[in-house]
XYZ file of C-alpha atoms in Angstrom:
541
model
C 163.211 -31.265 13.418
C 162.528 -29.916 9.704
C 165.568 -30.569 7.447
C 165.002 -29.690 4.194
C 163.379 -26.785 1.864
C 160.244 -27.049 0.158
C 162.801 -25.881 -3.061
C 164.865 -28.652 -1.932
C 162.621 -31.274 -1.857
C 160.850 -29.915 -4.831
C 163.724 -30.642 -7.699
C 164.742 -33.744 -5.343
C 161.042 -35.031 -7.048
C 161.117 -33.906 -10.224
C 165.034 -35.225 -10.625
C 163.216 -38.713 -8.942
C 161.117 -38.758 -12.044
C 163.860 -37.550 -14.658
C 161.811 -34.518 -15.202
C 164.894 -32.069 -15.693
C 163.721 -29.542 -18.403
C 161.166 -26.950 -17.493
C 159.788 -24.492 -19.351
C 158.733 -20.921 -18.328
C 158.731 -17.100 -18.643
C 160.343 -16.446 -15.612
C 158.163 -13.558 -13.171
C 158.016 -12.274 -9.861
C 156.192 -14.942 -8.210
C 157.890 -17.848 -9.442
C 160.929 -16.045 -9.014
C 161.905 -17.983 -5.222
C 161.173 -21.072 -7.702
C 163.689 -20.451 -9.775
C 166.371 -18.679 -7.317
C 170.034 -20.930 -7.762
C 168.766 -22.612 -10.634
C 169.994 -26.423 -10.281
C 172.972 -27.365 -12.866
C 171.897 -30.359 -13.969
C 168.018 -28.738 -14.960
C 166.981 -27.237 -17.940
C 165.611 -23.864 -18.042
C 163.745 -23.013 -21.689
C 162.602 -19.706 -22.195
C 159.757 -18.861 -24.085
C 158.673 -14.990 -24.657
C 154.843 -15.390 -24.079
C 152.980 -18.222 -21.958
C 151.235 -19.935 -24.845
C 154.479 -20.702 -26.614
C 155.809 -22.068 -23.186
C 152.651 -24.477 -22.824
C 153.054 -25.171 -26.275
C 156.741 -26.166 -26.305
C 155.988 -28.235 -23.433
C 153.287 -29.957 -24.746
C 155.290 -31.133 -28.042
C 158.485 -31.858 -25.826
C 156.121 -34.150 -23.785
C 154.430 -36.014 -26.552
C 158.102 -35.927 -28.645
C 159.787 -37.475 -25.322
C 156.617 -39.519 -24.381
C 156.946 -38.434 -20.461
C 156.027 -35.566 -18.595
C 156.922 -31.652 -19.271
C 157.083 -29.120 -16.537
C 155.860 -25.444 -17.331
C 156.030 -22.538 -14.507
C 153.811 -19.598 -15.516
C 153.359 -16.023 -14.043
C 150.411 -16.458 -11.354
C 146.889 -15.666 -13.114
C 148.147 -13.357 -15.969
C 150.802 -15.941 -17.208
C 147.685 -19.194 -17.192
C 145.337 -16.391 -19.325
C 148.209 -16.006 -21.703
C 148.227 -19.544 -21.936
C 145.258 -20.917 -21.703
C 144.529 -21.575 -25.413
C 147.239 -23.864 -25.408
C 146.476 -25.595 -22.004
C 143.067 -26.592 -23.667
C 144.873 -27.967 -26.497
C 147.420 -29.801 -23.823
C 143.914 -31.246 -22.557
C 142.237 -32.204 -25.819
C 145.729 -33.660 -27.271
C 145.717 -35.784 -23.680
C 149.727 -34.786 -23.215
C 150.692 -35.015 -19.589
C 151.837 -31.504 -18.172
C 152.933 -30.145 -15.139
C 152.056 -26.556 -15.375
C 153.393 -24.166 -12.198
C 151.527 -21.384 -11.184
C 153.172 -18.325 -9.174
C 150.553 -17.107 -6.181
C 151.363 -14.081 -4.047
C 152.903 -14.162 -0.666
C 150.031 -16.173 2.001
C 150.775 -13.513 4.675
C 149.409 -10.946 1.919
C 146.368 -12.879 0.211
C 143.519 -12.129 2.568
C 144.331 -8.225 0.804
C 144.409 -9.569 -2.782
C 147.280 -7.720 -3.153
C 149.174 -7.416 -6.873
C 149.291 -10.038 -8.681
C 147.478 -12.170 -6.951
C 145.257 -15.412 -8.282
C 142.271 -15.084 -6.983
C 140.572 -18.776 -6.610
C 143.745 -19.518 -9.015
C 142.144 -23.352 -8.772
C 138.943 -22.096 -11.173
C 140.731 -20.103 -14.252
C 142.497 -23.486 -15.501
C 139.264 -25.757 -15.623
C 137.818 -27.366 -17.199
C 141.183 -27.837 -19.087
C 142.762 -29.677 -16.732
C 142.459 -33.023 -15.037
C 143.474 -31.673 -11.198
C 143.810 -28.045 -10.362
C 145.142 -27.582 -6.653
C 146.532 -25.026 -4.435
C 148.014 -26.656 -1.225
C 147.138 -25.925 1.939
C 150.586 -25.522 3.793
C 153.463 -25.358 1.954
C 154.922 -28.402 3.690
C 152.073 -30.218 0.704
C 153.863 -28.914 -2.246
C 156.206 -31.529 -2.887
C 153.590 -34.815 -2.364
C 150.899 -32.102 -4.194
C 153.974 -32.426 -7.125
C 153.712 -36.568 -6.530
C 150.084 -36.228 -6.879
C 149.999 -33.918 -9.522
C 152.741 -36.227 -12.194
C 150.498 -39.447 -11.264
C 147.070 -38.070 -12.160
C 149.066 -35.553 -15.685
C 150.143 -39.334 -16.562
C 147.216 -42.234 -15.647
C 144.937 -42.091 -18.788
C 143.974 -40.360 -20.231
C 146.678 -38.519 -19.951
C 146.412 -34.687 -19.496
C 147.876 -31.210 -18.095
C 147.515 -30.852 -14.273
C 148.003 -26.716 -12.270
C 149.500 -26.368 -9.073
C 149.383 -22.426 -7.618
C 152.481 -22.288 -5.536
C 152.317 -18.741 -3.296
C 156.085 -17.660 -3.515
C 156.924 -17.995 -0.068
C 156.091 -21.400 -0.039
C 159.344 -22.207 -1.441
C 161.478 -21.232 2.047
C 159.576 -23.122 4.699
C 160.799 -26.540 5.714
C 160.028 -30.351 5.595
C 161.010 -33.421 7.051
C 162.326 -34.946 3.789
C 161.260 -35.392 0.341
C 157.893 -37.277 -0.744
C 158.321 -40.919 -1.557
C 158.190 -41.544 -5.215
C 155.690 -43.806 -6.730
C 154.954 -45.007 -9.748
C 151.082 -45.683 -11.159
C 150.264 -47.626 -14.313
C 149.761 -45.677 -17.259
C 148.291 -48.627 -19.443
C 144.480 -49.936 -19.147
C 144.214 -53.699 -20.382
C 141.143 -54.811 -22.122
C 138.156 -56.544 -20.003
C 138.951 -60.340 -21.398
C 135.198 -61.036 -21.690
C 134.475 -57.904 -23.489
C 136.987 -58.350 -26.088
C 136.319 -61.990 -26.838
C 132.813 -60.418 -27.745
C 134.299 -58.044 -30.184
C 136.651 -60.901 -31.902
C 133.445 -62.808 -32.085
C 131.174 -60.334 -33.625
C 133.768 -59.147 -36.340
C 134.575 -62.848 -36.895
C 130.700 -62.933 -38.474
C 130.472 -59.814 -39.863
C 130.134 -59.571 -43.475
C 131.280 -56.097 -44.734
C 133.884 -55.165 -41.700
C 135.679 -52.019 -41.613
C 138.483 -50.517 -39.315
C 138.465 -47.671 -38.068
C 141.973 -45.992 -36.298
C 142.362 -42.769 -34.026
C 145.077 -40.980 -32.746
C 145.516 -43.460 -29.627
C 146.700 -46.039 -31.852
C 150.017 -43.974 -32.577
C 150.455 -42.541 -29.044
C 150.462 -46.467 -28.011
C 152.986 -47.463 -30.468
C 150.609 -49.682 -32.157
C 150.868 -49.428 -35.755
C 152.483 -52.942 -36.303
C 149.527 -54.508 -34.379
C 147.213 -52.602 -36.142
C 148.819 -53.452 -39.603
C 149.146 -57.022 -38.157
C 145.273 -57.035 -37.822
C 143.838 -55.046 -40.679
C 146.065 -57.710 -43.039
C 144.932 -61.081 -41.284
C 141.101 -59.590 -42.046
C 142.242 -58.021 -45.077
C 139.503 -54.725 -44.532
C 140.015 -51.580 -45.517
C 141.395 -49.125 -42.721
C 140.176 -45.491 -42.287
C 141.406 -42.503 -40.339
C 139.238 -41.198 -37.661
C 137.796 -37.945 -38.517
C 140.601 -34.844 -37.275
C 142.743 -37.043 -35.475
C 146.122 -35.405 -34.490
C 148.264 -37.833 -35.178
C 148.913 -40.461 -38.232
C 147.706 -44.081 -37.053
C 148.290 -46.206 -40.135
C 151.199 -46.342 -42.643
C 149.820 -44.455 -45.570
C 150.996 -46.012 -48.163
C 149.741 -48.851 -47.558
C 147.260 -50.735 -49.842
C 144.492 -51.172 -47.407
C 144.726 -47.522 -45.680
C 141.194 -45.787 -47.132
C 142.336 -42.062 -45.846
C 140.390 -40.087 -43.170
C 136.706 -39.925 -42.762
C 134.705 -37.115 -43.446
C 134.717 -34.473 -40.539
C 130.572 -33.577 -40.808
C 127.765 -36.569 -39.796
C 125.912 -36.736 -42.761
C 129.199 -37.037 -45.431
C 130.693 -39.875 -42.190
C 127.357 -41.921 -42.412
C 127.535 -41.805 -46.190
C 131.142 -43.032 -46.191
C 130.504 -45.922 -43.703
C 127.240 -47.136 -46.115
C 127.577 -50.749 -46.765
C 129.536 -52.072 -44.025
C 127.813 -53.876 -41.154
C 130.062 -53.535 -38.573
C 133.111 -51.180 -37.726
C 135.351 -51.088 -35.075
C 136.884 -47.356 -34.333
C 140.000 -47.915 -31.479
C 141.290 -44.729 -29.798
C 138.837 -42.557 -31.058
C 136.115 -40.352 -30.270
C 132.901 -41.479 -31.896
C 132.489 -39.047 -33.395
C 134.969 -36.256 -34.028
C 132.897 -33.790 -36.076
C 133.275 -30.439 -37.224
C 130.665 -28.502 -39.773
C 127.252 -29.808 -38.888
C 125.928 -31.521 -42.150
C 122.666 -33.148 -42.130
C 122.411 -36.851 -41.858
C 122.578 -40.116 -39.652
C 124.869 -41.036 -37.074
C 125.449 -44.184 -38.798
C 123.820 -45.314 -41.917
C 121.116 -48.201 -41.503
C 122.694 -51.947 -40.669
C 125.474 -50.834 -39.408
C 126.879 -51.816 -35.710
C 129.979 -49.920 -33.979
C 132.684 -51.215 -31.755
C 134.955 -48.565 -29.941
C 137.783 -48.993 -27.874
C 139.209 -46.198 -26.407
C 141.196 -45.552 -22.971
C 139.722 -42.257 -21.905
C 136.205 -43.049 -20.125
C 134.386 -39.417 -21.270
C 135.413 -40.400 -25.333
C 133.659 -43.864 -24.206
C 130.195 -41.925 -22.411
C 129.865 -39.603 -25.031
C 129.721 -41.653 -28.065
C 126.522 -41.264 -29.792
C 126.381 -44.790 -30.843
C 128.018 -48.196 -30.329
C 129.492 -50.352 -27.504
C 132.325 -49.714 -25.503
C 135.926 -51.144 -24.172
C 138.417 -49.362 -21.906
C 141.880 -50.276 -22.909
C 145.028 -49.233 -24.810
C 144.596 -49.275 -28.080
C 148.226 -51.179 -28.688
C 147.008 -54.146 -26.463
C 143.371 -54.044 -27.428
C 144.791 -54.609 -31.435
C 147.215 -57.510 -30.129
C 144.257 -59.453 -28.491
C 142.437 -59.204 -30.944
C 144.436 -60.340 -33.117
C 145.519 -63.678 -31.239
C 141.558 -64.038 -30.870
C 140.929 -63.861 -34.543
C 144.350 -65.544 -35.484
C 142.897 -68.721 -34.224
C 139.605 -68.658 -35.242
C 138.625 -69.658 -38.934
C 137.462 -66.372 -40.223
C 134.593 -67.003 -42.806
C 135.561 -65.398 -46.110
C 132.867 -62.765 -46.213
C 134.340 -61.040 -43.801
C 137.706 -61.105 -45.877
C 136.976 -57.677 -48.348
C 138.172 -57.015 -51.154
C 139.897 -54.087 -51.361
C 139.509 -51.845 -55.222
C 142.441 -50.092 -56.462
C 139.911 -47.084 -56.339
C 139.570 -47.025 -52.863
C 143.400 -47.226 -52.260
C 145.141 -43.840 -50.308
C 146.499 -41.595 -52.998
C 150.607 -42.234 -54.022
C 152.569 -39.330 -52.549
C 153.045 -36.601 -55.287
C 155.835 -36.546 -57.201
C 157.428 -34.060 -59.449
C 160.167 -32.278 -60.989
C 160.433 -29.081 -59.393
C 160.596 -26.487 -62.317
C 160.415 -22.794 -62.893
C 157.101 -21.183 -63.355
C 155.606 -17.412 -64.007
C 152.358 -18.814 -62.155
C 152.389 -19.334 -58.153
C 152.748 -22.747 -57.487
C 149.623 -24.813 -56.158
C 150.066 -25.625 -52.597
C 149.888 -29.299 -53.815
C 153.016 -28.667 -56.026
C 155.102 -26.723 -53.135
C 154.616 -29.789 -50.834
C 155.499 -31.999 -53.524
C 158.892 -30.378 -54.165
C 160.020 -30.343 -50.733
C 158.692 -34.000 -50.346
C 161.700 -35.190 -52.837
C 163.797 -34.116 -49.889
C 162.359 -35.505 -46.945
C 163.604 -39.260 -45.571
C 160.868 -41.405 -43.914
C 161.862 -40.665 -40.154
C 161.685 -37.012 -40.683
C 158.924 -35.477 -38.205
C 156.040 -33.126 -39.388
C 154.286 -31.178 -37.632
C 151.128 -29.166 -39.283
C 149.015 -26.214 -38.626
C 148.000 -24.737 -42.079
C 144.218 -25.962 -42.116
C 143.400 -24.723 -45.485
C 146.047 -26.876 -47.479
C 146.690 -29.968 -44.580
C 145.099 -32.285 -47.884
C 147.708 -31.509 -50.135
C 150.251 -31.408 -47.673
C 149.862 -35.216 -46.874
C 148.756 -36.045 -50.390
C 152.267 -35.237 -50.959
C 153.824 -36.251 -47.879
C 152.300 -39.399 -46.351
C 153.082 -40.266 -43.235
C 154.859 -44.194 -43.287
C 156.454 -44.171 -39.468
C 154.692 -44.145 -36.243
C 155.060 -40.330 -34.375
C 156.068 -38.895 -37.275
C 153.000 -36.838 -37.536
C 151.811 -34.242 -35.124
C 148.887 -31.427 -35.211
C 146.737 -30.171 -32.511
C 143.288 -32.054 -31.372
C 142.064 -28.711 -30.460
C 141.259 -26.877 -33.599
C 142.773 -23.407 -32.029
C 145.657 -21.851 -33.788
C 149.101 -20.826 -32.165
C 149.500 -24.155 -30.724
C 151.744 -25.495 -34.293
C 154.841 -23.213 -34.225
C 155.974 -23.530 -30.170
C 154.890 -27.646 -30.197
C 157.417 -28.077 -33.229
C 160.298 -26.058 -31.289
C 159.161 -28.646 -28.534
C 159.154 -31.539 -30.795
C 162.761 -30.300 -32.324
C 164.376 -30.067 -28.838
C 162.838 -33.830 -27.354
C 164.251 -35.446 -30.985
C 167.352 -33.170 -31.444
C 169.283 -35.825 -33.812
C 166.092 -35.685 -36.281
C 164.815 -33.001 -38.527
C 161.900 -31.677 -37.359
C 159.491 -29.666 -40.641
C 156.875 -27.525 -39.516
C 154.377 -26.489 -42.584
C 151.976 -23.048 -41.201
C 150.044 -20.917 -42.587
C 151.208 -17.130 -42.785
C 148.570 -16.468 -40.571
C 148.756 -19.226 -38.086
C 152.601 -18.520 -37.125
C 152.067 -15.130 -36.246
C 149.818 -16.694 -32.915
C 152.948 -17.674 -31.220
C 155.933 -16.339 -34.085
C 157.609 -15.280 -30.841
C 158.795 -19.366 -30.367
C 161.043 -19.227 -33.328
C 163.231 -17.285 -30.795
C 163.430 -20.036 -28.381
C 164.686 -22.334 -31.685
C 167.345 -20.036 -32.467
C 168.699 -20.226 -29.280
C 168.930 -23.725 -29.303
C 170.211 -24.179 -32.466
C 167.099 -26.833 -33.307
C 167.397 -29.182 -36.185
C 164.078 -27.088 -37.667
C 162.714 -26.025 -41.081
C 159.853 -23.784 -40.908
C 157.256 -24.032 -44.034
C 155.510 -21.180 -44.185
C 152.675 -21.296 -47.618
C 151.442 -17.630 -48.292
C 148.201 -16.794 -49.259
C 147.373 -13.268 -47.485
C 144.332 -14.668 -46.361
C 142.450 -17.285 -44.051
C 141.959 -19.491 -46.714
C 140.023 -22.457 -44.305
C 137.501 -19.322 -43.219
C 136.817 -17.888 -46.645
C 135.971 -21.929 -47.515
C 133.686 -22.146 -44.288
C 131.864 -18.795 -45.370
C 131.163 -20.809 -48.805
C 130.463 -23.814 -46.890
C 127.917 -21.846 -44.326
C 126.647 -18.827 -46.824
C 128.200 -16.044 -44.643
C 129.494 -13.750 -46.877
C 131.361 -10.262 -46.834
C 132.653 -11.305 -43.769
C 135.259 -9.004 -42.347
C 139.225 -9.022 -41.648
C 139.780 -12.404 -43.851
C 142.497 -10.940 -45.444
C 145.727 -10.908 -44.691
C 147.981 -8.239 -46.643
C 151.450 -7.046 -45.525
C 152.592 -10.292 -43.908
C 156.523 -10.662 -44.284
C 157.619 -14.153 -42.615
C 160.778 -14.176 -43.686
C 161.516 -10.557 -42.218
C 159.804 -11.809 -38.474
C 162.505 -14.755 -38.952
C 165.445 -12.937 -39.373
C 164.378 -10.717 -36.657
C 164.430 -13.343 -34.245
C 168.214 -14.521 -36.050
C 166.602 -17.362 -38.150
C 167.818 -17.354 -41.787
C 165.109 -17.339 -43.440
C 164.469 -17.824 -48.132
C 161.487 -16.716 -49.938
C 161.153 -19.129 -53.021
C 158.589 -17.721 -55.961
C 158.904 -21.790 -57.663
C 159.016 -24.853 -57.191
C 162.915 -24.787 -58.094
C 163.066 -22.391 -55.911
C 161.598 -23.757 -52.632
C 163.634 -27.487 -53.415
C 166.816 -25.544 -53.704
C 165.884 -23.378 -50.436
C 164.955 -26.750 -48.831
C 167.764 -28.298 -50.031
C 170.123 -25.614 -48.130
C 168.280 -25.895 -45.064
C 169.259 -29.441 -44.359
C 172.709 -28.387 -44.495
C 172.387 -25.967 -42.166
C 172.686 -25.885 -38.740
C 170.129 -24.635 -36.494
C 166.144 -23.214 -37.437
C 165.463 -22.254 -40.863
C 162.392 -20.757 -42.124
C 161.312 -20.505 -45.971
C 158.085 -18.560 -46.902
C 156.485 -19.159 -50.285
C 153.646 -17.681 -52.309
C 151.000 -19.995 -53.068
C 147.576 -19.953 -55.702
C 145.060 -18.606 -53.233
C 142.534 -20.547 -55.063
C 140.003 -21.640 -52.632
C 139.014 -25.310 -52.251
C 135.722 -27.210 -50.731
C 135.963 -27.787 -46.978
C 136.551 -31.757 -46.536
C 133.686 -32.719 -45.241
């Protein structure tokens, strides 16, 4: 005899696995879902799908574990979409709920149904499913958190149809737990430790996979004992090295040619948790320049297959840095490979300034700078204005470990609902989002969701009336007179207040330190728009 509801048994899981918050835009088919709402869950309302998938995707990477988000059938997973493939590329593990019509009713199609609902997700998600019987939903949940969590990590759809939720089981699934951490091949590493140990120009390069393990200190620990210079991975979405730090080189350039260039001289590199390579504007040139030899180690086995060059290791970054650091430790490293670092080479300092009154508009480097006076080291930022992102972390370099967050994806909307996310997983830490005027109006519609939580938030918001990084791709790629660049009529601060989010609108630098300087004493969201020089710059390349 059947003792239990699929509903039952359903939060019985996700409580299993401390998975309490969900987010959603509640409809008619996930409706039975969400019918008596447990007490001791989390409901988060977002007014559009991608901000949902996009909260959930920052609380995930903000709480490192899981999110849930339950979406409206096929219409709700178009809406967000954008931000599912972003959920994919950023490799944050998601649970994303789908709302199907009634079974008795799909061999009609009727309203609203998903039609193949398994297809419209992919390929942007590691395991789309649809169960057969609704007595699978809850061990297709088990399923589904074990494969959104092994690495790579990654979002995962279930289609639920809404009378699913009624029908009855024996009892709950099981819970089980799977390892979420590949260790390095022993054999293949001791290779790697050998062949930097007779390198003679080594160089280091870190990706994103390097914060998401926690493994700054090893990487620190490792770059020191060799005493090489350390370079960013082209675009990665997350800091990996502190900044400031005498050996840290910046990022690499994001086209091949400019990359090779940079990498010129060195005769081996190692890149850990990174692509290989990460490129953007194509840019004539070599993969790598002559004499040079790549090492990667990454944990996601398609980054690994689709490098154009080098061999490859499956592991963590965190534990791949640590044994290769007890390999090298105790090995007498010949001084060649020991660099010498030049002062010229070093990462910029942060900016610093006084902020002062001006008839000019400030520089986007000196509005950063101002509020940078302000900031303390464990404050998060999260970034989505592509057109000044180099002066932002000129000014503001990032010195803790997941204290830096952008999207891996390149699409906009994805910034504005992942730092409401981000805000609500680290609630006891102030949480600075910097977007462009025309990036936050993808998903404005999240500031809502902060005001109604009263998040510890400041939203920086640099206006230029214009999509600054597109006019400086139309130089880069001789397209002009290209239409609808500009971006006239914008009002930030009014969209804020709409939503009941004080919002300032600072024309200096005194100004925007003063308005930055009230918004930590605040409580909840605040947002604070500024004019900035629209004076393009050259794409990074």
């Amino acid at each position: 005899m059947k003792g239990i509801t699929v509903w039952t048994a359903f939060y019985d899981v996700l409580r299993a696995y401390n998975l309490t918050t969900i987010f959603g835009n509640p409809g008619s088919t996930e409706q039975p879902l969400l019918k008596n709402f447990p007490s001791d869950f989390q409901y988060i309302l977002g007014l559009q799908e991608a901000s949902v998938v996009g909260m959930a995707d920052g609380f995930a990477q903000a709480s490192r574990k899981p999110a849930v988000a339950v979406l409206h059938t096929a219409a709700g997973t178009g809406n967000g979409m954008g931000n599912i493939m972003t959920a994919f590329l950023n490799k944050t593990p998601l649970i994303i709920i789908a709302g199907q019509q009634t079974r008795q009713m799909l061999i009609g199609e009727p309203y609203l149904t998903d039609r193949d609902p398994t297809i419209l997700p992919r390929p942007w998600v590691k395991w789309a499913y649809e169960p057969v019987q609704a007595e699978d939903v809850p061990a297709a949940l088990v399923r589904a958190i074990a494969i959104a969590t092994m690495p790579p990590a990654g979002p995962v759809f279930l289609s639920i149809p809404l009378d699913d939720w009624v029908a009855e089981v024996d009892s709950a699934p099981v819970v089980r737990t799977v390892s979420t951490i590949i260790a390095p091949d022993p054999s293949q590493l001791s290779d790697f430790a050998d062949r930097i140990s007779k390198a003679k120009n080594f160089t280091l390069v870190l990706g994103q996979e390097v914060d998401k393990s926690l493994g700054w200190d090893a990487a620190v620990e490792l770059a020191e004992l060799l005493n090489v210079p350390v370079f960013q991975a082209p675009l990665a979405e997350r800091a990996v090295f502190p900044e400031t730090h005498p050996l840290f080189q910046g990022s690499l350039p994001i086209a091949r040619g400019p990359l090779s260039t940079a990498l010129t001289g060195f005769d081996l590199v190692l890149v850990v948790g990174a692509e290989v390579w990460r490129y953007y504007p194509y840019a004539a040139g070599p993969v790598s320049p002559p004499g040079l030899e790549l090492l990667q180690i990454t944990n996601d086995p398609h980054d690994a297959g689709s490098a154009l060059v080098g061999d490859s290791l499956l592991s963590d970054a965190r534990l791949a840095l640590e044994g290769l650091y007890l390999l090298l430790h105790n090995t007498t490293v010949p001084p060649s490979v020991k660099r010498t670092v030049h002062a010229s080479q070093t990462a910029p300092a942060p900016a610093q300034s006084t902020p002062k009154n001006s008839t000019s508009f400030m520089t986007a480097s000196e509005a950063f700078a101002a509020v940078a006076l302000l900031r303390t080291k464990g404050d998060i930022l999260v970034q989505e204005s592509p057109s000044n992102v180099g002066d932002l972390l000129n000014a503001w370099p990032i010195v803790e470990q997941e204290t830096y967050f952008t999207s891996a994806s390149g699409g906009l909307g994805w910034g504005a609902p992942a730092a409401v996310g981000i805000a609500l997983a680290q609630k006891n830490r102030t949480t600075v989002l910097a977007i462009g005027d025309g990036s936050l109006h993808y998903s404005v519609q999240s500031i809502y969701t902060a005001v109604q939580h009263g998040l510890n938030l400041i939203i920086l918001v640099p206006r230029n009336e214009e999509y600054a990084i597109l006019k400086e791709f139309a130089v880069f790629e001789d397209t002009p007179n290209c239409p609808a660049l500009n971006l006239p009529g914008l009002n930030a601060k009014a969209v804020a207040e709409a939503y009941g989010c004080p919002a300032f609108r600072a024309d200096t630098t005194a100004d925007l330190y003063e308005a930055f300087q009230a918004a930590l004493r605040m409580n909840g969201p605040v947002l604070i728009e500024f004019q900035i020089d629209p004076k393009l710059t050259p794409l990074p390349v």
